[in-house]
Amino acid sequence: MQKRKRMKSWQDLTHYVGFDWARDHHAVVIVNSEGRIVADFEFDHSLEGWKSFAEKTSAWPNLAVAIETSQGAAVDQLLQREYTVYPVHPVAAKSYRERKAPTGTKTDHIDGWGLADALRVDGQGWKALQPMDPITQQLRLLCRDEVTLIEQRTALVNQLQQALAEYYPAALEAFDDWTDAFTWEFVLAFPTPQALVQAGKRRWEKFLHTHRLWRPETAEKRLKLFAQADQFKASDPIVQAKSPLAGCLCKLLCTLGKQLALYRKQIEALFREHPDHDLFGSLPGAKKILAPRLLAAVGGDPDRYGSYEVLQSIAGTAPVSYQSGKLNKVHVRWACDKFMRYTVHLWADCFRKASAWGQAYYQHKRQEGMTHACALRCLGQRLLKILFRMIANKQCYDAELHARNQQKHGSWVLKLANKPAA
């Protein structure tokens, strides 16, 4: 891995940049240590624009940048040019703007000024953005894009199922999981109920054998459905209108499925090359799919977080407390890394199925009245603490070591896991 350049410490800073970014241009406000604005300008998001930004900021080598995001093209350009970057949450950025304009006035200048002055006044407690190593960054982007494509596949599958429900109910009844490619190929091979019946038993059996779907317990039921497909169908105008839509959706899904397979192949290849491959690969329930996503979401550098509590907050598993007078309550943390929260949620669900103590912990939370999602969030909170220790010590998951630690500290979870079934 490439050695990362050390970010400027807070004590070294003399000037503070508020960076209000947009897709095609950016607004910049620079203040000095006394809070006086020394520069206020805009530049285009282009090669010449970024050159002008570097020239205008060259007079103040000891500066840092506050920006209302932690990723994207603007952040990438800033990190490439080795600026010290402090990401600011949008909710906090709004408060900083209102501190400058209580009336609610909003302009790019006020946004930049609010960020710059907030960095000057409050930034000593902020954490500078630590860039990921290239392989982890590439893996993170690939995994995020893979999830986006999976979401698009889900949307197309939902549209396909709706179309089939209107004109081709036999196809829906014959297969359960419409994310499998053979279901799309079935619709392309037999686009209408009439076409399916006319194809005949021999072609039906060939399709099932070709796609390895022939099962004694399901084959007879499917063949019966195929034979009666035209007995319960929509009227001809609906069939003629909806069958082209179903075919179009299936072709899109076939193409998307092939691209997802290529994404998965590239992700797995990068994951094998990563130094923390064995560490994340040892996590129960992670397997081939979630292990690369966890590495992409969390990374292998504990210095990015400093403590497991910070990691838990970024992942959204740590609750938010609210106390005022006699009122004292907690609620879900919505301000978090959505990709990390989604990944940890899936891992917690898989972990409980692969670990005795994980399942005992989950069941205990459900018996306390928690919902499925809340119980998984609590389990994820516990798992992230374990994962942070593993990353810090560069040590793979050891179930026996964890059990010994639970026993040493008298963990109630271990007692539940060892409790004999009633």
Coordinates of C-alpha atoms in Angstrom, one line a residue:
M1 CA 0.0 0.0 0.0
Q2 CA 1.1 3.6 -0.6
K3 CA 2.2 5.5 2.5
R4 CA -0.3 8.1 3.4
K5 CA 0.8 11.7 3.9
R6 CA 0.2 13.1 7.3
M7 CA -2.6 15.6 7.5
K8 CA -1.8 19.0 9.0
S9 CA -2.6 19.1 12.7
W10 CA -5.0 21.6 14.2
Q11 CA -2.1 23.6 15.8
D12 CA -0.5 24.2 12.4
L13 CA -3.6 25.8 10.8
T14 CA -3.7 29.6 10.3
H15 CA -6.5 29.9 7.7
Y16 CA -9.9 28.1 7.3
V17 CA -11.7 27.4 4.1
G18 CA -15.5 27.0 3.8
F19 CA -16.1 25.0 0.6
D20 CA -19.7 25.1 -0.8
W21 CA -19.6 22.5 -3.5
A22 CA -21.9 21.9 -6.5
R23 CA -21.7 19.7 -9.6
D24 CA -20.3 22.4 -12.0
H25 CA -18.9 25.1 -9.8
H26 CA -17.8 25.7 -6.2
A27 CA -17.9 28.7 -3.8
V28 CA -15.0 29.3 -1.5
V29 CA -14.7 31.6 1.6
I30 CA -11.4 31.8 3.5
V31 CA -11.1 33.3 7.0
N32 CA -8.0 33.9 9.1
S33 CA -7.5 33.0 12.8
E34 CA -9.3 36.2 13.8
G35 CA -12.4 35.4 11.7
R36 CA -11.8 38.0 9.1
I37 CA -12.7 37.1 5.5
V38 CA -9.5 37.2 3.4
A39 CA -10.8 35.6 0.2
D40 CA -14.2 35.0 -1.3
F41 CA -14.5 33.6 -4.8
E42 CA -16.1 30.9 -7.1
F43 CA -14.5 28.6 -9.6
D44 CA -15.7 26.1 -12.2
H45 CA -15.3 22.3 -11.6
S46 CA -12.8 22.0 -14.4
L47 CA -9.0 21.7 -14.9
E48 CA -8.6 25.4 -15.2
G49 CA -10.9 26.0 -12.3
W50 CA -9.0 23.8 -9.9
K51 CA -5.7 25.3 -11.1
S52 CA -7.1 28.8 -10.2
F53 CA -8.2 27.4 -6.8
A54 CA -4.7 26.1 -6.1
E55 CA -3.2 29.5 -7.1
K56 CA -5.6 31.5 -5.0
T57 CA -5.0 29.4 -1.9
S58 CA -1.2 29.1 -2.3
A59 CA -0.7 32.3 -0.3
W60 CA -1.9 30.4 2.8
P61 CA -0.1 27.0 3.0
N62 CA -1.4 26.2 6.5
L63 CA -5.1 26.0 5.8
A64 CA -7.8 23.3 6.1
V65 CA -11.1 22.9 4.2
A66 CA -14.6 22.3 5.7
I67 CA -17.0 20.8 3.2
E68 CA -20.5 19.5 3.5
T69 CA -19.8 15.9 2.4
S70 CA -17.2 13.2 2.9
Q71 CA -17.1 11.8 -0.7
G72 CA -17.6 12.8 -4.3
A73 CA -15.7 14.5 -7.0
A74 CA -14.9 17.7 -5.0
V75 CA -13.5 15.8 -2.0
D76 CA -11.5 13.6 -4.4
Q77 CA -9.9 16.6 -6.0
L78 CA -9.1 18.2 -2.6
L79 CA -7.5 15.0 -1.3
Q80 CA -5.5 14.6 -4.5
R81 CA -4.1 18.0 -4.0
E82 CA -3.3 17.0 -0.3
Y83 CA -5.5 19.5 1.4
T84 CA -6.6 18.8 5.0
V85 CA -10.3 18.1 4.7
Y86 CA -12.9 18.2 7.5
P87 CA -16.3 16.8 6.4
V88 CA -19.4 18.4 8.0
H89 CA -22.8 16.8 8.3
P90 CA -25.6 18.7 6.4
V91 CA -27.6 19.1 9.6
A92 CA -24.6 20.7 11.3
A93 CA -23.9 22.8 8.2
K94 CA -27.4 24.2 8.3
S95 CA -26.9 25.2 11.9
Y96 CA -23.6 27.0 11.1
R97 CA -25.3 28.9 8.3
E98 CA -28.2 30.0 10.6
R99 CA -25.5 31.2 13.0
K100 CA -24.5 33.7 10.4
A101 CA -28.0 34.4 9.0
P102 CA -30.7 33.8 11.7
T103 CA -33.3 35.2 9.3
G104 CA -33.0 32.1 7.1
T105 CA -31.2 33.8 4.2
K106 CA -29.3 31.2 2.2
T107 CA -26.6 31.9 -0.4
D108 CA -23.4 30.1 -1.5
H109 CA -21.4 32.9 0.2
I110 CA -23.2 32.4 3.5
D111 CA -22.9 28.6 3.3
G112 CA -19.1 28.9 2.7
W113 CA -18.7 31.6 5.4
G114 CA -20.6 29.5 8.0
L115 CA -18.4 26.5 7.3
A116 CA -15.2 28.4 7.4
D117 CA -16.0 30.2 10.7
A118 CA -17.3 27.0 12.2
L119 CA -14.0 25.3 11.4
R120 CA -12.1 28.1 13.0
V121 CA -14.2 28.2 16.2
D122 CA -15.2 24.5 16.7
G123 CA -12.8 22.6 14.5
Q124 CA -10.3 21.7 17.2
G125 CA -12.7 18.9 18.2
W126 CA -13.3 17.7 14.6
K127 CA -11.6 14.8 12.9
A128 CA -9.9 15.3 9.6
L129 CA -10.9 13.0 6.7
Q130 CA -8.4 10.2 6.4
P131 CA -8.2 9.0 2.8
M132 CA -8.5 5.2 2.3
D133 CA -5.7 3.3 0.6
P134 CA -6.3 2.9 -3.1
I135 CA -7.4 -0.8 -3.1
T136 CA -9.9 -0.2 -0.2
Q137 CA -11.3 2.9 -1.9
Q138 CA -11.7 1.1 -5.2
L139 CA -13.4 -1.8 -3.4
R140 CA -15.7 0.6 -1.6
L141 CA -16.8 2.2 -4.8
L142 CA -17.4 -1.1 -6.5
C143 CA -19.4 -2.4 -3.6
R144 CA -21.5 0.7 -3.4
D145 CA -22.2 0.6 -7.2
E146 CA -23.0 -3.1 -6.9
V147 CA -25.7 -2.3 -4.3
T148 CA -27.1 0.4 -6.5
L149 CA -27.3 -2.0 -9.4
I150 CA -29.0 -4.6 -7.2
E151 CA -31.6 -2.0 -6.2
Q152 CA -32.2 -1.3 -9.9
R153 CA -32.6 -5.0 -10.5
T154 CA -35.2 -5.2 -7.7
A155 CA -37.1 -2.3 -9.2
L156 CA -37.1 -4.1 -12.6
V157 CA -38.2 -7.4 -11.0
N158 CA -41.1 -5.7 -9.3
Q159 CA -42.2 -4.2 -12.6
L160 CA -41.9 -7.6 -14.3
Q161 CA -43.9 -9.3 -11.6
Q162 CA -46.7 -6.7 -11.9
A163 CA -46.8 -7.2 -15.6
L164 CA -47.0 -10.9 -15.3
A165 CA -49.7 -10.6 -12.6
E166 CA -51.8 -8.8 -15.2
Y167 CA -51.5 -11.2 -18.1
Y168 CA -49.5 -14.3 -17.2
P169 CA -50.3 -15.6 -13.6
A170 CA -49.2 -19.1 -14.5
A171 CA -45.6 -18.0 -14.8
L172 CA -45.7 -16.2 -11.4
E173 CA -47.0 -19.3 -9.8
A174 CA -44.4 -21.6 -11.4
F175 CA -41.4 -19.9 -9.9
D176 CA -40.7 -18.2 -6.5
D177 CA -37.5 -16.2 -6.9
W178 CA -37.6 -13.8 -9.8
T179 CA -34.1 -12.6 -9.2
D180 CA -32.8 -15.8 -10.8
A181 CA -31.9 -15.5 -14.5
F182 CA -33.8 -18.6 -15.5
T183 CA -37.1 -16.9 -14.7
W184 CA -36.3 -14.1 -17.2
E185 CA -35.2 -16.7 -19.8
F186 CA -38.5 -18.5 -19.3
V187 CA -40.5 -15.5 -20.2
L188 CA -38.3 -14.8 -23.2
A189 CA -38.7 -18.5 -24.3
F190 CA -42.5 -18.6 -23.7
P191 CA -43.7 -14.9 -23.8
T192 CA -47.4 -15.6 -23.5
P193 CA -49.7 -18.2 -22.0
Q194 CA -50.7 -19.4 -25.4
A195 CA -47.1 -19.7 -26.5
L196 CA -46.3 -21.8 -23.4
V197 CA -49.2 -24.2 -24.0
Q198 CA -48.4 -24.6 -27.7
A199 CA -44.7 -25.3 -27.0
G200 CA -45.7 -28.7 -25.5
K201 CA -44.4 -31.0 -22.8
R202 CA -41.2 -31.9 -24.5
R203 CA -40.0 -28.3 -24.7
W204 CA -41.1 -27.7 -21.1
E205 CA -39.1 -30.6 -19.8
K206 CA -36.1 -29.5 -21.9
F207 CA -36.2 -26.1 -20.4
L208 CA -36.4 -27.5 -16.8
H209 CA -33.5 -29.9 -17.4
T210 CA -31.3 -27.3 -19.2
H211 CA -31.6 -24.9 -16.3
R212 CA -31.2 -27.7 -13.7
L213 CA -34.7 -27.1 -12.3
W214 CA -36.0 -30.7 -12.6
R215 CA -37.0 -31.8 -9.1
P216 CA -39.3 -34.7 -8.5
E217 CA -41.3 -32.7 -5.8
T218 CA -41.9 -29.7 -8.1
A219 CA -41.7 -31.0 -11.7
E220 CA -45.2 -32.4 -11.8
K221 CA -46.8 -29.3 -10.4
R222 CA -45.0 -27.1 -12.9
L223 CA -45.9 -29.2 -15.9
K224 CA -49.5 -29.1 -14.8
L225 CA -49.4 -25.3 -14.5
F226 CA -47.8 -25.1 -18.0
A227 CA -50.5 -27.2 -19.5
Q228 CA -53.3 -25.1 -18.0
A229 CA -51.6 -21.7 -18.5
D230 CA -54.2 -20.5 -21.1
Q231 CA -57.2 -21.4 -19.0
F232 CA -56.7 -18.5 -16.6
K233 CA -55.3 -15.5 -18.4
A234 CA -56.0 -11.9 -19.3
S235 CA -58.0 -10.8 -22.3
D236 CA -56.2 -10.7 -25.7
P237 CA -55.7 -6.9 -25.7
I238 CA -54.0 -7.0 -22.3
V239 CA -51.8 -10.0 -23.3
Q240 CA -50.8 -8.3 -26.5
A241 CA -49.9 -5.0 -24.7
K242 CA -48.2 -6.5 -21.6
S243 CA -46.1 -9.3 -23.2
P244 CA -43.8 -6.8 -25.0
L245 CA -43.2 -5.0 -21.8
A246 CA -42.4 -8.3 -20.0
G247 CA -40.0 -9.2 -22.7
C248 CA -38.3 -5.8 -22.6
L249 CA -37.9 -6.0 -18.8
C250 CA -36.4 -9.6 -19.1
K251 CA -33.8 -8.5 -21.6
L252 CA -32.8 -5.6 -19.4
L253 CA -32.6 -8.0 -16.4
C254 CA -30.5 -10.5 -18.4
T255 CA -28.0 -7.7 -19.3
L256 CA -28.0 -6.3 -15.8
G257 CA -27.5 -9.8 -14.3
K258 CA -24.4 -10.3 -16.5
Q259 CA -23.0 -7.0 -15.4
L260 CA -23.6 -7.8 -11.8
A261 CA -21.7 -11.1 -12.2
L262 CA -18.7 -9.1 -13.6
Y263 CA -18.9 -6.7 -10.7
R264 CA -18.9 -9.6 -8.2
K265 CA -15.9 -11.1 -10.0
Q266 CA -13.9 -7.9 -9.8
I267 CA -14.9 -7.4 -6.1
E268 CA -13.8 -10.8 -5.2
A269 CA -10.5 -10.4 -7.0
L270 CA -9.8 -7.1 -5.2
F271 CA -10.8 -8.7 -1.9
R272 CA -8.3 -11.5 -2.3
E273 CA -5.5 -9.0 -2.9
H274 CA -6.3 -6.9 0.2
P275 CA -4.0 -7.4 3.2
D276 CA -7.1 -7.7 5.5
H277 CA -8.6 -10.5 3.4
D278 CA -8.2 -13.2 6.0
L279 CA -9.3 -10.9 8.9
F280 CA -12.7 -10.0 7.3
G281 CA -13.0 -13.5 5.7
S282 CA -13.0 -15.0 9.2
L283 CA -16.1 -13.2 10.3
P284 CA -19.0 -15.6 10.9
G285 CA -21.9 -15.0 8.5
A286 CA -19.9 -12.8 6.2
K287 CA -19.0 -15.4 3.6
K288 CA -18.1 -14.3 0.0
I289 CA -20.6 -11.5 -0.4
L290 CA -20.7 -9.6 2.9
A291 CA -17.0 -9.9 3.8
P292 CA -15.8 -7.6 0.9
R293 CA -18.7 -5.2 1.6
L294 CA -17.7 -5.0 5.3
L295 CA -14.1 -4.3 4.4
A296 CA -15.3 -1.7 1.9
A297 CA -17.6 -0.1 4.4
V298 CA -15.4 -0.1 7.5
G299 CA -11.9 -0.3 6.1
G300 CA -8.9 -1.8 7.7
D301 CA -7.6 1.4 9.4
P302 CA -8.7 1.9 13.0
D303 CA -7.2 5.4 13.0
R304 CA -10.1 6.6 10.8
Y305 CA -12.4 6.2 13.9
G306 CA -10.2 6.4 16.9
S307 CA -12.5 4.3 19.0
Y308 CA -15.2 1.7 18.5
E309 CA -17.9 4.2 19.8
V310 CA -17.2 6.4 16.8
L311 CA -17.4 3.5 14.5
Q312 CA -20.8 2.5 16.0
S313 CA -22.1 6.0 15.6
I314 CA -21.0 6.2 11.9
A315 CA -22.6 2.8 11.3
G316 CA -25.9 4.0 12.9
T317 CA -26.1 1.2 15.5
A318 CA -25.5 3.6 18.5
P319 CA -28.7 5.2 19.6
V320 CA -29.2 9.0 20.1
S321 CA -30.1 10.2 23.6
Y322 CA -32.5 13.0 24.3
Q323 CA -32.8 14.4 27.8
S324 CA -34.7 17.5 28.9
G325 CA -35.9 17.9 32.4
K326 CA -37.7 14.7 33.4
L327 CA -37.9 13.5 29.8
N328 CA -35.2 11.0 29.0
K329 CA -35.4 8.8 25.9
V330 CA -33.4 7.4 23.0
H331 CA -34.1 7.0 19.3
V332 CA -32.6 5.5 16.2
R333 CA -29.5 7.3 14.8
W334 CA -30.5 8.4 11.3
A335 CA -27.5 10.6 10.6
C336 CA -25.0 7.9 9.6
D337 CA -23.2 6.2 6.7
K338 CA -26.2 4.5 5.0
F339 CA -24.0 2.0 3.1
M340 CA -22.3 0.9 6.3
R341 CA -25.6 0.7 8.2
Y342 CA -27.2 -1.5 5.5
T343 CA -24.1 -3.7 5.4
V344 CA -23.9 -4.2 9.2
H345 CA -27.6 -4.9 9.3
L346 CA -27.2 -7.7 6.8
W347 CA -24.2 -9.1 8.5
A348 CA -25.9 -9.1 11.9
D349 CA -28.8 -11.1 10.4
C350 CA -26.3 -13.6 8.9
F351 CA -24.2 -13.7 12.0
R352 CA -27.0 -14.8 14.3
K353 CA -27.6 -17.8 12.0
A354 CA -24.0 -18.8 12.1
S355 CA -23.2 -18.2 15.8
A356 CA -24.9 -19.7 18.9
W357 CA -24.3 -16.7 21.1
G358 CA -25.4 -14.4 18.3
Q359 CA -28.7 -16.2 18.0
A360 CA -29.2 -16.3 21.8
Y361 CA -28.5 -12.5 22.0
Y362 CA -31.0 -11.9 19.2
Q363 CA -33.7 -14.0 20.7
H364 CA -33.3 -12.4 24.1
K365 CA -33.8 -9.0 22.5
R366 CA -36.9 -10.1 20.7
Q367 CA -38.3 -11.5 24.0
E368 CA -37.7 -8.1 25.5
G369 CA -40.2 -6.7 23.0
M370 CA -37.8 -5.4 20.3
T371 CA -38.6 -5.6 16.6
H372 CA -36.5 -7.7 14.3
A373 CA -34.7 -4.6 13.0
C374 CA -34.0 -3.2 16.5
A375 CA -32.7 -6.6 17.7
L376 CA -30.3 -6.7 14.7
R377 CA -29.2 -3.2 15.4
C378 CA -28.3 -4.1 19.0
L379 CA -26.4 -7.2 17.8
G380 CA -24.6 -5.0 15.2
Q381 CA -23.6 -2.6 17.9
R382 CA -21.9 -5.5 19.8
L383 CA -20.4 -6.9 16.6
L384 CA -18.8 -3.6 15.6
K385 CA -17.0 -3.5 19.0
I386 CA -15.5 -6.9 18.3
L387 CA -14.6 -6.0 14.7
F388 CA -12.9 -2.8 15.8
R389 CA -10.7 -4.8 18.2
M390 CA -9.9 -7.2 15.4
I391 CA -8.9 -4.4 13.1
A392 CA -6.8 -2.7 15.8
N393 CA -5.0 -5.9 16.7
K394 CA -4.9 -7.3 13.1
Q395 CA -6.3 -10.5 14.5
C396 CA -8.8 -12.9 12.8
Y397 CA -12.0 -13.8 14.5
D398 CA -11.5 -16.7 17.0
A399 CA -14.7 -18.1 18.4
E400 CA -12.9 -20.0 21.2
L401 CA -11.1 -16.8 22.3
H402 CA -14.3 -14.9 22.2
A403 CA -16.0 -17.6 24.3
R404 CA -13.2 -17.5 26.8
N405 CA -13.5 -13.7 27.1
Q406 CA -17.2 -14.0 27.6
Q407 CA -16.6 -16.6 30.3
K408 CA -13.9 -14.5 32.0
H409 CA -16.2 -11.5 32.2
G410 CA -19.3 -13.5 33.2
S411 CA -21.2 -12.5 30.1
W412 CA -25.0 -13.0 30.3
V413 CA -25.0 -13.8 26.6
L414 CA -22.8 -16.9 27.1
K415 CA -25.2 -18.1 29.9
L416 CA -28.1 -17.8 27.5
A417 CA -26.2 -19.6 24.7
N418 CA -25.3 -22.5 27.1
K419 CA -28.8 -22.7 28.6
P420 CA -30.3 -26.1 27.8
A421 CA -33.5 -26.0 25.6
A422 CA -36.7 -26.4 27.6

